[in-house]
Amino acid sequence: MEWIKSNLNLFKANFRKETIELRRYLPNTIAMLLTVYIIFMAMFAGIHSVGAPGTVDATIQNTIVNYIFWYLTITIVNGQGYEILTEATRGTFEQLGMSPSGIWRILSARLLAQGILTAAMMIVLLYLSMLTTGQSLNVDFVTIIPIFLLTCISMFGLSFIIAGLTVIVKQIQAFLQIFQFVLAALTFVSLSRAPFLVFFPITKGVDMIRAVMVEGLTLNELGFSNFLVLTTNALVYFIIGLATYLYCERYAMKKGLLAHY
């Protein structure tokens, strides 16, 4: 009971921190959302200009889902890398290691808080995109939420891998910029075209969400086997990610790298 209470308090504190930063730097938050929306509208205009009339609606619907989840994935997966980089630049990262909670638990709380806030903003952008394009997607939250939560677990695993590398290397911005294109491939490419991507993180979840939102499939129609693959994928990548981070953290402590930038 005490363990649950301490983790809940840790989450509340970090959720409050994230919301305060979003409000305090409101112009940056608004600019971020506008940038995402403007880029999407440019993609929408391009599809309308060169797309085949018979398939343009399906293409736009898939693009809405893919783009929204690409941005969500970038924010969650790369977020911890930038978070550690910011803490190291400020000279406060080592202080996290002195906390009784431990660095990985603090990062987990921040990751969860960032995920919730980003998902809320993406829902707003999703409805705004549908309103702008005149496209109607099947937003079945009963079906989407369990798929989304399992997909986020694999995202968290990738985020911990990035966090582990950042603890040791520190300057990782160039890698994160390149990694955005890898994440784009995982979210935009359909499993029907590249079945081997089922072994990669994120891809299975996004593919299932596309099936729900574009094709209108329900929870029962997706079947148990799809959820089994998704759950296994999520747990494997989360375990690998957390183990990688903990190893990198121990290595950084042994070499005295936490205090260095």
Short mmCIF file of C-alpha atoms in Angstrom, two decimals:
data_model
loop_
_atom_site.label_atom_id
_atom_site.label_comp_id
_atom_site.label_asym_id
_atom_site.label_seq_id
_atom_site.Cartn_x
_atom_site.Cartn_y
_atom_site.Cartn_z
CA MET A 1 0.00 0.00 0.00
CA GLU A 2 2.83 2.40 0.86
CA TRP A 3 4.55 1.56 -2.46
CA ILE A 4 1.39 2.43 -4.40
CA LYS A 5 0.95 5.68 -2.47
CA SER A 6 4.54 6.77 -3.07
CA ASN A 7 4.30 6.05 -6.80
CA LEU A 8 0.99 7.85 -7.03
CA ASN A 9 2.49 10.91 -5.33
CA LEU A 10 5.46 10.71 -7.69
CA PHE A 11 3.15 10.66 -10.69
CA LYS A 12 1.08 13.57 -9.36
CA ALA A 13 4.19 15.68 -8.82
CA ASN A 14 5.52 15.02 -12.31
CA PHE A 15 2.11 15.48 -13.94
CA ARG A 16 1.87 18.85 -12.19
CA LYS A 17 5.37 19.72 -13.42
CA GLU A 18 4.47 18.92 -17.03
CA THR A 19 1.20 20.89 -16.94
CA ILE A 20 2.93 23.89 -15.35
CA GLU A 21 5.57 23.90 -18.10
CA LEU A 22 2.91 23.69 -20.81
CA ARG A 23 1.06 26.67 -19.29
CA ARG A 24 4.16 28.69 -18.46
CA TYR A 25 5.52 28.35 -21.98
CA LEU A 26 2.10 28.63 -23.60
CA PRO A 27 3.34 30.37 -26.81
CA ASN A 28 5.68 27.44 -27.42
CA THR A 29 2.87 24.94 -26.77
CA ILE A 30 0.55 26.74 -29.19
CA ALA A 31 3.31 27.02 -31.81
CA MET A 32 4.00 23.29 -31.48
CA LEU A 33 0.36 22.38 -32.10
CA LEU A 34 0.07 24.85 -34.99
CA THR A 35 3.19 23.41 -36.59
CA VAL A 36 1.77 19.89 -36.43
CA TYR A 37 -1.54 21.09 -37.88
CA ILE A 38 0.06 23.15 -40.68
CA ILE A 39 2.28 20.25 -41.77
CA PHE A 40 -0.77 18.00 -41.88
CA MET A 41 -2.69 20.53 -43.98
CA ALA A 42 0.24 20.67 -46.41
CA MET A 43 0.08 16.87 -46.70
CA PHE A 44 -3.69 17.06 -47.17
CA ALA A 45 -3.30 19.59 -49.99
CA GLY A 46 -0.69 17.41 -51.66
CA ILE A 47 -2.92 14.33 -51.52
CA HIS A 48 -5.81 16.28 -53.05
CA SER A 49 -3.57 17.56 -55.84
CA VAL A 50 -1.96 14.30 -56.95
CA GLY A 51 -4.18 11.58 -55.45
CA ALA A 52 -6.49 9.41 -57.54
CA PRO A 53 -10.13 10.55 -57.11
CA GLY A 54 -11.30 7.01 -56.34
CA THR A 55 -8.90 6.47 -53.45
CA VAL A 56 -8.33 9.98 -52.14
CA ASP A 57 -10.77 9.64 -49.20
CA ALA A 58 -9.17 6.41 -47.95
CA THR A 59 -5.71 7.92 -48.40
CA ILE A 60 -6.65 11.01 -46.38
CA GLN A 61 -8.18 8.89 -43.59
CA ASN A 62 -5.06 6.72 -43.36
CA THR A 63 -2.86 9.82 -43.43
CA ILE A 64 -4.77 11.37 -40.51
CA VAL A 65 -4.29 8.26 -38.36
CA ASN A 66 -0.65 7.74 -39.41
CA TYR A 67 0.37 11.35 -38.91
CA ILE A 68 -1.31 11.73 -35.52
CA PHE A 69 0.33 8.55 -34.23
CA TRP A 70 3.69 9.46 -35.75
CA TYR A 71 3.76 12.70 -33.81
CA LEU A 72 2.55 10.96 -30.65
CA THR A 73 5.28 8.33 -31.04
CA ILE A 74 7.99 10.94 -31.58
CA THR A 75 6.91 12.83 -28.47
CA ILE A 76 6.83 9.76 -26.23
CA VAL A 77 9.87 7.87 -27.57
CA ASN A 78 12.23 10.83 -27.98
CA GLY A 79 10.84 12.76 -25.00
CA GLN A 80 12.99 11.05 -22.38
CA GLY A 81 16.15 11.67 -24.34
CA TYR A 82 15.45 15.39 -24.48
CA GLU A 83 14.35 15.34 -20.82
CA ILE A 84 17.67 13.87 -19.67
CA LEU A 85 19.57 16.21 -21.99
CA THR A 86 17.78 19.20 -20.44
CA GLU A 87 18.46 18.01 -16.90
CA ALA A 88 22.13 17.39 -17.72
CA THR A 89 22.46 20.84 -19.31
CA ARG A 90 20.96 22.47 -16.23
CA GLY A 91 23.23 20.44 -13.99
CA THR A 92 20.31 18.86 -12.12
CA PHE A 93 20.37 15.32 -13.49
CA GLU A 94 22.65 13.97 -10.76
CA GLN A 95 20.17 15.25 -8.16
CA LEU A 96 17.57 12.86 -9.57
CA GLY A 97 19.91 10.01 -8.68
CA MET A 98 19.95 11.20 -5.07
CA SER A 99 16.18 10.87 -4.82
CA PRO A 100 14.85 7.90 -2.80
CA SER A 101 12.58 7.12 -5.76
CA GLY A 102 15.49 6.51 -8.13
CA ILE A 103 15.99 7.95 -11.59
CA TRP A 104 14.07 5.31 -13.52
CA ARG A 105 10.94 5.70 -11.43
CA ILE A 106 11.03 9.48 -11.84
CA LEU A 107 11.50 9.09 -15.59
CA SER A 108 8.63 6.58 -15.71
CA ALA A 109 6.32 9.05 -13.93
CA ARG A 110 7.33 11.83 -16.32
CA LEU A 111 6.91 9.53 -19.29
CA LEU A 112 3.39 8.60 -18.19
CA ALA A 113 2.49 12.25 -17.55
CA GLN A 114 3.84 13.32 -20.94
CA GLY A 115 1.99 10.48 -22.62
CA ILE A 116 -1.37 11.46 -21.10
CA LEU A 117 -0.97 15.16 -21.95
CA THR A 118 0.26 14.45 -25.48
CA ALA A 119 -2.59 11.99 -26.09
CA ALA A 120 -5.10 14.65 -24.98
CA MET A 121 -3.60 17.16 -27.43
CA MET A 122 -3.60 14.57 -30.21
CA ILE A 123 -7.32 13.89 -29.65
CA VAL A 124 -7.98 17.61 -30.19
CA LEU A 125 -5.87 17.56 -33.36
CA LEU A 126 -7.63 14.40 -34.54
CA TYR A 127 -11.07 15.99 -34.36
CA LEU A 128 -9.75 19.24 -35.84
CA SER A 129 -8.24 17.28 -38.75
CA MET A 130 -11.52 15.45 -39.37
CA LEU A 131 -13.44 18.74 -39.25
CA THR A 132 -11.03 20.43 -41.66
CA THR A 133 -10.86 17.60 -44.19
CA GLY A 134 -14.52 16.61 -43.94
CA GLN A 135 -13.52 13.01 -43.28
CA SER A 136 -15.29 10.87 -40.69
CA LEU A 137 -13.25 8.30 -38.78
CA ASN A 138 -14.60 5.58 -36.51
CA VAL A 139 -13.46 6.90 -33.11
CA ASP A 140 -14.51 3.88 -31.06
CA PHE A 141 -12.79 4.55 -27.73
CA VAL A 142 -13.86 1.19 -26.27
CA THR A 143 -11.81 -0.57 -28.95
CA ILE A 144 -9.06 2.01 -29.41
CA ILE A 145 -8.08 2.57 -25.75
CA PRO A 146 -6.83 -1.00 -24.95
CA ILE A 147 -4.90 -1.09 -28.25
CA PHE A 148 -3.47 2.36 -27.57
CA LEU A 149 -2.38 1.45 -24.02
CA LEU A 150 -0.60 -1.71 -25.17
CA THR A 151 1.08 0.21 -28.00
CA CYS A 152 2.26 2.83 -25.50
CA ILE A 153 4.00 0.10 -23.48
CA SER A 154 6.25 -0.69 -26.45
CA MET A 155 6.76 3.07 -26.96
CA PHE A 156 7.89 3.32 -23.32
CA GLY A 157 10.37 0.51 -23.96
CA LEU A 158 11.91 2.40 -26.88
CA SER A 159 11.93 5.57 -24.78
CA PHE A 160 13.95 3.85 -22.06
CA ILE A 161 16.50 2.68 -24.65
CA ILE A 162 16.88 6.28 -25.85
CA ALA A 163 17.13 7.45 -22.23
CA GLY A 164 19.87 4.92 -21.50
CA LEU A 165 21.93 6.07 -24.47
CA THR A 166 21.45 9.70 -23.46
CA VAL A 167 22.69 9.05 -19.91
CA ILE A 168 26.01 7.88 -21.32
CA VAL A 169 26.44 9.88 -24.54
CA LYS A 170 24.61 13.10 -23.51
CA GLN A 171 24.70 14.78 -26.95
CA ILE A 172 22.19 12.69 -28.88
CA GLN A 173 20.13 15.31 -30.76
CA ALA A 174 21.36 14.28 -34.22
CA PHE A 175 20.45 10.65 -33.56
CA LEU A 176 16.97 11.64 -32.35
CA GLN A 177 16.38 13.68 -35.51
CA ILE A 178 17.35 10.72 -37.69
CA PHE A 179 15.31 8.35 -35.52
CA GLN A 180 12.17 10.34 -36.38
CA PHE A 181 12.30 8.86 -39.89
CA VAL A 182 12.59 5.35 -38.45
CA LEU A 183 9.48 6.03 -36.37
CA ALA A 184 7.75 7.38 -39.51
CA ALA A 185 8.38 4.03 -41.23
CA LEU A 186 6.95 2.15 -38.24
CA THR A 187 3.75 4.21 -38.23
CA PHE A 188 3.14 4.87 -41.94
CA VAL A 189 3.99 1.49 -43.48
CA SER A 190 1.15 -1.03 -43.41
CA LEU A 191 1.75 -4.59 -42.23
CA SER A 192 0.02 -5.84 -45.40
CA ARG A 193 2.92 -4.41 -47.42
CA ALA A 194 5.69 -5.36 -44.99
CA PRO A 195 4.54 -8.29 -42.77
CA PHE A 196 7.99 -8.59 -41.13
CA LEU A 197 7.35 -5.28 -39.33
CA VAL A 198 5.09 -7.16 -36.94
CA PHE A 199 8.26 -7.99 -34.99
CA PHE A 200 9.05 -4.29 -34.57
CA PRO A 201 7.54 -2.09 -31.85
CA ILE A 202 4.52 0.18 -32.39
CA THR A 203 3.67 -1.13 -35.88
CA LYS A 204 1.12 -3.77 -34.83
CA GLY A 205 -0.77 -1.34 -32.61
CA VAL A 206 -0.96 1.38 -35.24
CA ASP A 207 -2.08 -1.17 -37.83
CA MET A 208 -4.90 -2.33 -35.55
CA ILE A 209 -5.97 1.24 -34.80
CA ARG A 210 -6.05 1.97 -38.55
CA ALA A 211 -8.31 -1.05 -38.97
CA VAL A 212 -10.67 0.33 -36.30
CA MET A 213 -10.71 3.98 -37.37
CA VAL A 214 -10.64 3.56 -41.15
CA GLU A 215 -12.21 0.14 -41.76
CA GLY A 216 -14.60 0.26 -38.79
CA LEU A 217 -13.59 -3.02 -37.14
CA THR A 218 -14.78 -3.69 -33.60
CA LEU A 219 -13.07 -5.25 -30.60
CA ASN A 220 -14.53 -8.69 -31.32
CA GLU A 221 -13.70 -8.54 -35.02
CA LEU A 222 -10.01 -7.90 -34.34
CA GLY A 223 -9.75 -11.27 -32.64
CA PHE A 224 -7.73 -12.69 -29.75
CA SER A 225 -4.67 -13.52 -31.87
CA ASN A 226 -4.07 -9.87 -32.77
CA PHE A 227 -4.19 -8.83 -29.13
CA LEU A 228 -1.89 -11.70 -28.16
CA VAL A 229 0.72 -10.54 -30.70
CA LEU A 230 0.31 -6.92 -29.59
CA THR A 231 0.63 -7.78 -25.88
CA THR A 232 3.69 -9.98 -26.40
CA ASN A 233 5.34 -7.32 -28.53
CA ALA A 234 4.64 -4.62 -25.93
CA LEU A 235 5.99 -6.63 -22.98
CA VAL A 236 9.13 -7.78 -24.83
CA TYR A 237 10.12 -4.27 -25.87
CA PHE A 238 9.29 -2.77 -22.48
CA ILE A 239 11.44 -5.35 -20.66
CA ILE A 240 14.30 -4.88 -23.14
CA GLY A 241 14.02 -1.09 -22.86
CA LEU A 242 13.95 -0.97 -19.08
CA ALA A 243 16.80 -3.49 -18.76
CA THR A 244 18.86 -1.45 -21.24
CA TYR A 245 18.27 1.76 -19.31
CA LEU A 246 19.13 0.23 -15.93
CA TYR A 247 22.36 -1.18 -17.37
CA CYS A 248 23.30 2.21 -18.87
CA GLU A 249 22.46 3.97 -15.59
CA ARG A 250 24.69 1.59 -13.59
CA TYR A 251 27.48 2.04 -16.14
CA ALA A 252 27.15 5.84 -15.95
CA MET A 253 27.27 5.75 -12.15
CA LYS A 254 30.32 3.46 -12.19
CA LYS A 255 32.15 5.78 -14.60
CA GLY A 256 30.95 8.96 -12.86
CA LEU A 257 29.08 10.22 -15.93
CA LEU A 258 25.89 11.42 -14.24
CA ALA A 259 27.40 14.73 -13.19
CA HIS A 260 29.20 15.39 -16.47
CA TYR A 261 27.82 17.08 -19.55
#
